[in-house]
Amino acid sequence: MADFDTPSARALSEFAEDLLQKLQVHFQALTETITLKMEEMGNRIDDLQNNVTDLMVEAGIQNTDKEQMI
């Protein structure tokens, strides 16, 4: 039967654990970045929608957000 308590087996196990930890940290950073970008994009879309509504009101088009919801 193989001996899994050899120095090379321990080194491989430590390497694997270290790699998984680094991947987890990297994945968490990517998740935070994506979440932030999505929030920023949502804010930009809201601003764009408000600007379009303001332009429509200025142009005399009466379709405001309230009317569009009906």
PDB file of N, CA and C in Angstrom:
ATOM      1  N   MET A   1       0.842  -1.177   0.000  1.00  0.00           N
ATOM      2  CA  MET A   1       0.000   0.000   0.000  1.00  0.00           C
ATOM      3  C   MET A   1       0.892   1.247   0.000  1.00  0.00           C
ATOM      4  N   ALA A   2       0.476   2.291  -0.691  1.00  0.00           N
ATOM      5  CA  ALA A   2       1.287   3.493  -0.822  1.00  0.00           C
ATOM      6  C   ALA A   2       1.282   4.288   0.475  1.00  0.00           C
ATOM      7  N   ASP A   3       2.404   4.927   0.751  1.00  0.00           N
ATOM      8  CA  ASP A   3       2.531   5.751   1.951  1.00  0.00           C
ATOM      9  C   ASP A   3       2.269   7.213   1.551  1.00  0.00           C
ATOM     10  N   PHE A   4       1.174   7.781   2.033  1.00  0.00           N
ATOM     11  CA  PHE A   4       0.796   9.145   1.667  1.00  0.00           C
ATOM     12  C   PHE A   4       1.331  10.175   2.643  1.00  0.00           C
ATOM     13  N   ASP A   5       2.230   9.758   3.553  1.00  0.00           N
ATOM     14  CA  ASP A   5       2.784  10.683   4.527  1.00  0.00           C
ATOM     15  C   ASP A   5       4.250  10.980   4.219  1.00  0.00           C
ATOM     16  N   THR A   6       4.612  10.900   2.968  1.00  0.00           N
ATOM     17  CA  THR A   6       5.982  11.179   2.564  1.00  0.00           C
ATOM     18  C   THR A   6       6.159  12.687   2.387  1.00  0.00           C
ATOM     19  N   PRO A   7       7.397  13.147   2.425  1.00  0.00           N
ATOM     20  CA  PRO A   7       7.625  14.593   2.224  1.00  0.00           C
ATOM     21  C   PRO A   7       7.065  15.099   0.890  1.00  0.00           C
ATOM     22  N   SER A   8       7.174  14.321  -0.162  1.00  0.00           N
ATOM     23  CA  SER A   8       6.666  14.786  -1.454  1.00  0.00           C
ATOM     24  C   SER A   8       5.142  14.857  -1.453  1.00  0.00           C
ATOM     25  N   ALA A   9       4.490  13.930  -0.764  1.00  0.00           N
ATOM     26  CA  ALA A   9       3.029  13.967  -0.677  1.00  0.00           C
ATOM     27  C   ALA A   9       2.579  15.181   0.133  1.00  0.00           C
ATOM     28  N   ARG A  10       3.287  15.479   1.217  1.00  0.00           N
ATOM     29  CA  ARG A  10       2.955  16.658   2.024  1.00  0.00           C
ATOM     30  C   ARG A  10       3.186  17.934   1.215  1.00  0.00           C
ATOM     31  N   ALA A  11       4.278  17.960   0.473  1.00  0.00           N
ATOM     32  CA  ALA A  11       4.584  19.144  -0.341  1.00  0.00           C
ATOM     33  C   ALA A  11       3.500  19.349  -1.406  1.00  0.00           C
ATOM     34  N   LEU A  12       3.073  18.263  -2.016  1.00  0.00           N
ATOM     35  CA  LEU A  12       2.012  18.360  -3.034  1.00  0.00           C
ATOM     36  C   LEU A  12       0.710  18.843  -2.399  1.00  0.00           C
ATOM     37  N   SER A  13       0.408  18.328  -1.226  1.00  0.00           N
ATOM     38  CA  SER A  13      -0.803  18.745  -0.521  1.00  0.00           C
ATOM     39  C   SER A  13      -0.738  20.228  -0.161  1.00  0.00           C
ATOM     40  N   GLU A  14       0.393  20.695   0.335  1.00  0.00           N
ATOM     41  CA  GLU A  14       0.563  22.109   0.673  1.00  0.00           C
ATOM     42  C   GLU A  14       0.470  22.979  -0.571  1.00  0.00           C
ATOM     43  N   PHE A  15       1.064  22.504  -1.655  1.00  0.00           N
ATOM     44  CA  PHE A  15       0.994  23.243  -2.915  1.00  0.00           C
ATOM     45  C   PHE A  15      -0.458  23.375  -3.371  1.00  0.00           C
ATOM     46  N   ALA A  16      -1.198  22.271  -3.300  1.00  0.00           N
ATOM     47  CA  ALA A  16      -2.600  22.285  -3.726  1.00  0.00           C
ATOM     48  C   ALA A  16      -3.425  23.222  -2.856  1.00  0.00           C
ATOM     49  N   GLU A  17      -3.211  23.172  -1.547  1.00  0.00           N
ATOM     50  CA  GLU A  17      -3.941  24.060  -0.647  1.00  0.00           C
ATOM     51  C   GLU A  17      -3.598  25.527  -0.916  1.00  0.00           C
ATOM     52  N   ASP A  18      -2.330  25.813  -1.144  1.00  0.00           N
ATOM     53  CA  ASP A  18      -1.901  27.179  -1.446  1.00  0.00           C
ATOM     54  C   ASP A  18      -2.527  27.661  -2.755  1.00  0.00           C
ATOM     55  N   LEU A  19      -2.521  26.802  -3.752  1.00  0.00           N
ATOM     56  CA  LEU A  19      -3.103  27.154  -5.042  1.00  0.00           C
ATOM     57  C   LEU A  19      -4.597  27.426  -4.914  1.00  0.00           C
ATOM     58  N   LEU A  20      -5.305  26.582  -4.186  1.00  0.00           N
ATOM     59  CA  LEU A  20      -6.736  26.793  -3.988  1.00  0.00           C
ATOM     60  C   LEU A  20      -7.010  28.091  -3.235  1.00  0.00           C
ATOM     61  N   GLN A  21      -6.185  28.399  -2.252  1.00  0.00           N
ATOM     62  CA  GLN A  21      -6.344  29.651  -1.506  1.00  0.00           C
ATOM     63  C   GLN A  21      -6.137  30.853  -2.429  1.00  0.00           C
ATOM     64  N   LYS A  22      -5.105  30.798  -3.265  1.00  0.00           N
ATOM     65  CA  LYS A  22      -4.853  31.896  -4.206  1.00  0.00           C
ATOM     66  C   LYS A  22      -6.002  32.048  -5.187  1.00  0.00           C
ATOM     67  N   LEU A  23      -6.537  30.928  -5.665  1.00  0.00           N
ATOM     68  CA  LEU A  23      -7.666  30.978  -6.592  1.00  0.00           C
ATOM     69  C   LEU A  23      -8.895  31.576  -5.923  1.00  0.00           C
ATOM     70  N   GLN A  24      -9.111  31.216  -4.671  1.00  0.00           N
ATOM     71  CA  GLN A  24     -10.254  31.762  -3.945  1.00  0.00           C
ATOM     72  C   GLN A  24     -10.126  33.271  -3.777  1.00  0.00           C
ATOM     73  N   VAL A  25      -8.935  33.741  -3.430  1.00  0.00           N
ATOM     74  CA  VAL A  25      -8.701  35.182  -3.278  1.00  0.00           C
ATOM     75  C   VAL A  25      -8.912  35.893  -4.614  1.00  0.00           C
ATOM     76  N   HIS A  26      -8.384  35.306  -5.682  1.00  0.00           N
ATOM     77  CA  HIS A  26      -8.533  35.892  -7.015  1.00  0.00           C
ATOM     78  C   HIS A  26     -10.003  35.929  -7.429  1.00  0.00           C
ATOM     79  N   PHE A  27     -10.718  34.841  -7.205  1.00  0.00           N
ATOM     80  CA  PHE A  27     -12.134  34.774  -7.550  1.00  0.00           C
ATOM     81  C   PHE A  27     -12.927  35.808  -6.765  1.00  0.00           C
ATOM     82  N   GLN A  28     -12.624  35.976  -5.486  1.00  0.00           N
ATOM     83  CA  GLN A  28     -13.316  36.967  -4.661  1.00  0.00           C
ATOM     84  C   GLN A  28     -13.062  38.376  -5.192  1.00  0.00           C
ATOM     85  N   ALA A  29     -11.834  38.664  -5.578  1.00  0.00           N
ATOM     86  CA  ALA A  29     -11.507  39.987  -6.126  1.00  0.00           C
ATOM     87  C   ALA A  29     -12.262  40.229  -7.434  1.00  0.00           C
ATOM     88  N   LEU A  30     -12.328  39.204  -8.287  1.00  0.00           N
ATOM     89  CA  LEU A  30     -13.072  39.343  -9.541  1.00  0.00           C
ATOM     90  C   LEU A  30     -14.556  39.558  -9.282  1.00  0.00           C
ATOM     91  N   THR A  31     -15.090  38.834  -8.312  1.00  0.00           N
ATOM     92  CA  THR A  31     -16.503  38.983  -7.968  1.00  0.00           C
ATOM     93  C   THR A  31     -16.795  40.404  -7.503  1.00  0.00           C
ATOM     94  N   GLU A  32     -15.938  40.944  -6.661  1.00  0.00           N
ATOM     95  CA  GLU A  32     -16.123  42.314  -6.172  1.00  0.00           C
ATOM     96  C   GLU A  32     -16.024  43.326  -7.307  1.00  0.00           C
ATOM     97  N   THR A  33     -15.079  43.108  -8.219  1.00  0.00           N
ATOM     98  CA  THR A  33     -14.920  44.012  -9.359  1.00  0.00           C
ATOM     99  C   THR A  33     -16.144  43.980 -10.259  1.00  0.00           C
ATOM    100  N   ILE A  34     -16.635  42.797 -10.547  1.00  0.00           N
ATOM    101  CA  ILE A  34     -17.816  42.660 -11.403  1.00  0.00           C
ATOM    102  C   ILE A  34     -19.031  43.293 -10.749  1.00  0.00           C
ATOM    103  N   THR A  35     -19.202  43.074  -9.449  1.00  0.00           N
ATOM    104  CA  THR A  35     -20.329  43.663  -8.731  1.00  0.00           C
ATOM    105  C   THR A  35     -20.269  45.180  -8.782  1.00  0.00           C
ATOM    106  N   LEU A  36     -19.089  45.740  -8.572  1.00  0.00           N
ATOM    107  CA  LEU A  36     -18.924  47.191  -8.629  1.00  0.00           C
ATOM    108  C   LEU A  36     -19.244  47.722 -10.022  1.00  0.00           C
ATOM    109  N   LYS A  37     -18.749  47.046 -11.055  1.00  0.00           N
ATOM    110  CA  LYS A  37     -19.012  47.484 -12.432  1.00  0.00           C
ATOM    111  C   LYS A  37     -20.503  47.418 -12.753  1.00  0.00           C
ATOM    112  N   MET A  38     -21.176  46.380 -12.254  1.00  0.00           N
ATOM    113  CA  MET A  38     -22.621  46.257 -12.495  1.00  0.00           C
ATOM    114  C   MET A  38     -23.383  47.388 -11.803  1.00  0.00           C
ATOM    115  N   GLU A  39     -22.982  47.745 -10.592  1.00  0.00           N
ATOM    116  CA  GLU A  39     -23.623  48.859  -9.891  1.00  0.00           C
ATOM    117  C   GLU A  39     -23.396  50.168 -10.643  1.00  0.00           C
ATOM    118  N   GLU A  40     -22.163  50.370 -11.127  1.00  0.00           N
ATOM    119  CA  GLU A  40     -21.862  51.575 -11.897  1.00  0.00           C
ATOM    120  C   GLU A  40     -22.698  51.623 -13.175  1.00  0.00           C
ATOM    121  N   MET A  41     -22.819  50.489 -13.849  1.00  0.00           N
ATOM    122  CA  MET A  41     -23.600  50.444 -15.084  1.00  0.00           C
ATOM    123  C   MET A  41     -25.077  50.711 -14.794  1.00  0.00           C
ATOM    124  N   GLY A  42     -25.580  50.177 -13.692  1.00  0.00           N
ATOM    125  CA  GLY A  42     -26.966  50.448 -13.303  1.00  0.00           C
ATOM    126  C   GLY A  42     -27.194  51.932 -13.069  1.00  0.00           C
ATOM    127  N   ASN A  43     -26.240  52.580 -12.399  1.00  0.00           N
ATOM    128  CA  ASN A  43     -26.352  54.023 -12.172  1.00  0.00           C
ATOM    129  C   ASN A  43     -26.316  54.799 -13.483  1.00  0.00           C
ATOM    130  N   ARG A  44     -25.473  54.370 -14.400  1.00  0.00           N
ATOM    131  CA  ARG A  44     -25.396  55.046 -15.703  1.00  0.00           C
ATOM    132  C   ARG A  44     -26.698  54.891 -16.480  1.00  0.00           C
ATOM    133  N   ILE A  45     -27.283  53.699 -16.421  1.00  0.00           N
ATOM    134  CA  ILE A  45     -28.551  53.460 -17.114  1.00  0.00           C
ATOM    135  C   ILE A  45     -29.646  54.336 -16.512  1.00  0.00           C
ATOM    136  N   ASP A  46     -29.674  54.424 -15.168  1.00  0.00           N
ATOM    137  CA  ASP A  46     -30.661  55.288 -14.516  1.00  0.00           C
ATOM    138  C   ASP A  46     -30.481  56.736 -14.946  1.00  0.00           C
ATOM    139  N   ASP A  47     -29.240  57.208 -14.988  1.00  0.00           N
ATOM    140  CA  ASP A  47     -28.962  58.584 -15.421  1.00  0.00           C
ATOM    141  C   ASP A  47     -29.394  58.794 -16.871  1.00  0.00           C
ATOM    142  N   LEU A  48     -29.108  57.829 -17.714  1.00  0.00           N
ATOM    143  CA  LEU A  48     -29.492  57.929 -19.122  1.00  0.00           C
ATOM    144  C   LEU A  48     -31.008  57.992 -19.265  1.00  0.00           C
ATOM    145  N   GLN A  49     -31.696  57.154 -18.523  1.00  0.00           N
ATOM    146  CA  GLN A  49     -33.155  57.146 -18.574  1.00  0.00           C
ATOM    147  C   GLN A  49     -33.717  58.490 -18.127  1.00  0.00           C
ATOM    148  N   ASN A  50     -33.141  59.047 -17.068  1.00  0.00           N
ATOM    149  CA  ASN A  50     -33.598  60.363 -16.596  1.00  0.00           C
ATOM    150  C   ASN A  50     -33.327  61.444 -17.635  1.00  0.00           C
ATOM    151  N   ASN A  51     -32.162  61.394 -18.282  1.00  0.00           N
ATOM    152  CA  ASN A  51     -31.839  62.388 -19.309  1.00  0.00           C
ATOM    153  C   ASN A  51     -32.775  62.272 -20.510  1.00  0.00           C
ATOM    154  N   VAL A  52     -33.091  61.070 -20.917  1.00  0.00           N
ATOM    155  CA  VAL A  52     -34.017  60.875 -22.039  1.00  0.00           C
ATOM    156  C   VAL A  52     -35.399  61.409 -21.671  1.00  0.00           C
ATOM    157  N   THR A  53     -35.829  61.125 -20.463  1.00  0.00           N
ATOM    158  CA  THR A  53     -37.135  61.625 -20.008  1.00  0.00           C
ATOM    159  C   THR A  53     -37.153  63.150 -20.006  1.00  0.00           C
ATOM    160  N   ASP A  54     -36.085  63.762 -19.502  1.00  0.00           N
ATOM    161  CA  ASP A  54     -35.994  65.228 -19.496  1.00  0.00           C
ATOM    162  C   ASP A  54     -36.034  65.786 -20.914  1.00  0.00           C
ATOM    163  N   LEU A  55     -35.324  65.156 -21.841  1.00  0.00           N
ATOM    164  CA  LEU A  55     -35.335  65.616 -23.235  1.00  0.00           C
ATOM    165  C   LEU A  55     -36.708  65.470 -23.863  1.00  0.00           C
ATOM    166  N   MET A  56     -37.398  64.380 -23.533  1.00  0.00           N
ATOM    167  CA  MET A  56     -38.742  64.184 -24.072  1.00  0.00           C
ATOM    168  C   MET A  56     -39.691  65.253 -23.549  1.00  0.00           C
ATOM    169  N   VAL A  57     -39.564  65.613 -22.287  1.00  0.00           N
ATOM    170  CA  VAL A  57     -40.408  66.663 -21.708  1.00  0.00           C
ATOM    171  C   VAL A  57     -40.098  67.998 -22.379  1.00  0.00           C
ATOM    172  N   GLU A  58     -38.814  68.284 -22.560  1.00  0.00           N
ATOM    173  CA  GLU A  58     -38.420  69.528 -23.229  1.00  0.00           C
ATOM    174  C   GLU A  58     -38.925  69.582 -24.663  1.00  0.00           C
ATOM    175  N   ALA A  59     -38.978  68.428 -25.327  1.00  0.00           N
ATOM    176  CA  ALA A  59     -39.424  68.386 -26.715  1.00  0.00           C
ATOM    177  C   ALA A  59     -40.945  68.408 -26.819  1.00  0.00           C
ATOM    178  N   GLY A  60     -41.618  68.360 -25.691  1.00  0.00           N
ATOM    179  CA  GLY A  60     -43.079  68.412 -25.717  1.00  0.00           C
ATOM    180  C   GLY A  60     -43.724  67.049 -25.817  1.00  0.00           C
ATOM    181  N   ILE A  61     -42.964  66.031 -25.705  1.00  0.00           N
ATOM    182  CA  ILE A  61     -43.515  64.678 -25.715  1.00  0.00           C
ATOM    183  C   ILE A  61     -43.927  64.367 -24.283  1.00  0.00           C
ATOM    184  N   GLN A  62     -45.171  63.994 -24.103  1.00  0.00           N
ATOM    185  CA  GLN A  62     -45.696  63.846 -22.757  1.00  0.00           C
ATOM    186  C   GLN A  62     -45.539  62.449 -22.161  1.00  0.00           C
ATOM    187  N   ASN A  63     -44.820  61.546 -22.810  1.00  0.00           N
ATOM    188  CA  ASN A  63     -44.593  60.209 -22.257  1.00  0.00           C
ATOM    189  C   ASN A  63     -43.563  60.287 -21.151  1.00  0.00           C
ATOM    190  N   THR A  64     -44.026  60.477 -19.944  1.00  0.00           N
ATOM    191  CA  THR A  64     -43.109  60.470 -18.810  1.00  0.00           C
ATOM    192  C   THR A  64     -43.025  59.053 -18.274  1.00  0.00           C
ATOM    193  N   ASP A  65     -42.163  58.818 -17.326  1.00  0.00           N
ATOM    194  CA  ASP A  65     -42.005  57.481 -16.738  1.00  0.00           C
ATOM    195  C   ASP A  65     -43.321  56.985 -16.164  1.00  0.00           C
ATOM    196  N   LYS A  66     -44.085  57.876 -15.539  1.00  0.00           N
ATOM    197  CA  LYS A  66     -45.353  57.469 -14.928  1.00  0.00           C
ATOM    198  C   LYS A  66     -46.333  56.999 -15.988  1.00  0.00           C
ATOM    199  N   GLU A  67     -46.384  57.686 -17.134  1.00  0.00           N
ATOM    200  CA  GLU A  67     -47.298  57.299 -18.197  1.00  0.00           C
ATOM    201  C   GLU A  67     -46.871  55.986 -18.849  1.00  0.00           C
ATOM    202  N   GLN A  68     -45.558  55.734 -18.938  1.00  0.00           N
ATOM    203  CA  GLN A  68     -45.071  54.523 -19.560  1.00  0.00           C
ATOM    204  C   GLN A  68     -45.376  53.287 -18.712  1.00  0.00           C
ATOM    205  N   MET A  69     -45.494  53.476 -17.411  1.00  0.00           N
ATOM    206  CA  MET A  69     -45.774  52.356 -16.517  1.00  0.00           C
ATOM    207  C   MET A  69     -47.222  51.899 -16.615  1.00  0.00           C
ATOM    208  N   ILE A  70     -48.111  52.783 -17.083  1.00  0.00           N
ATOM    209  CA  ILE A  70     -49.542  52.446 -17.170  1.00  0.00           C
ATOM    210  C   ILE A  70     -49.820  51.561 -18.350  1.00  0.00           C
TER     211      ILE A  70
END
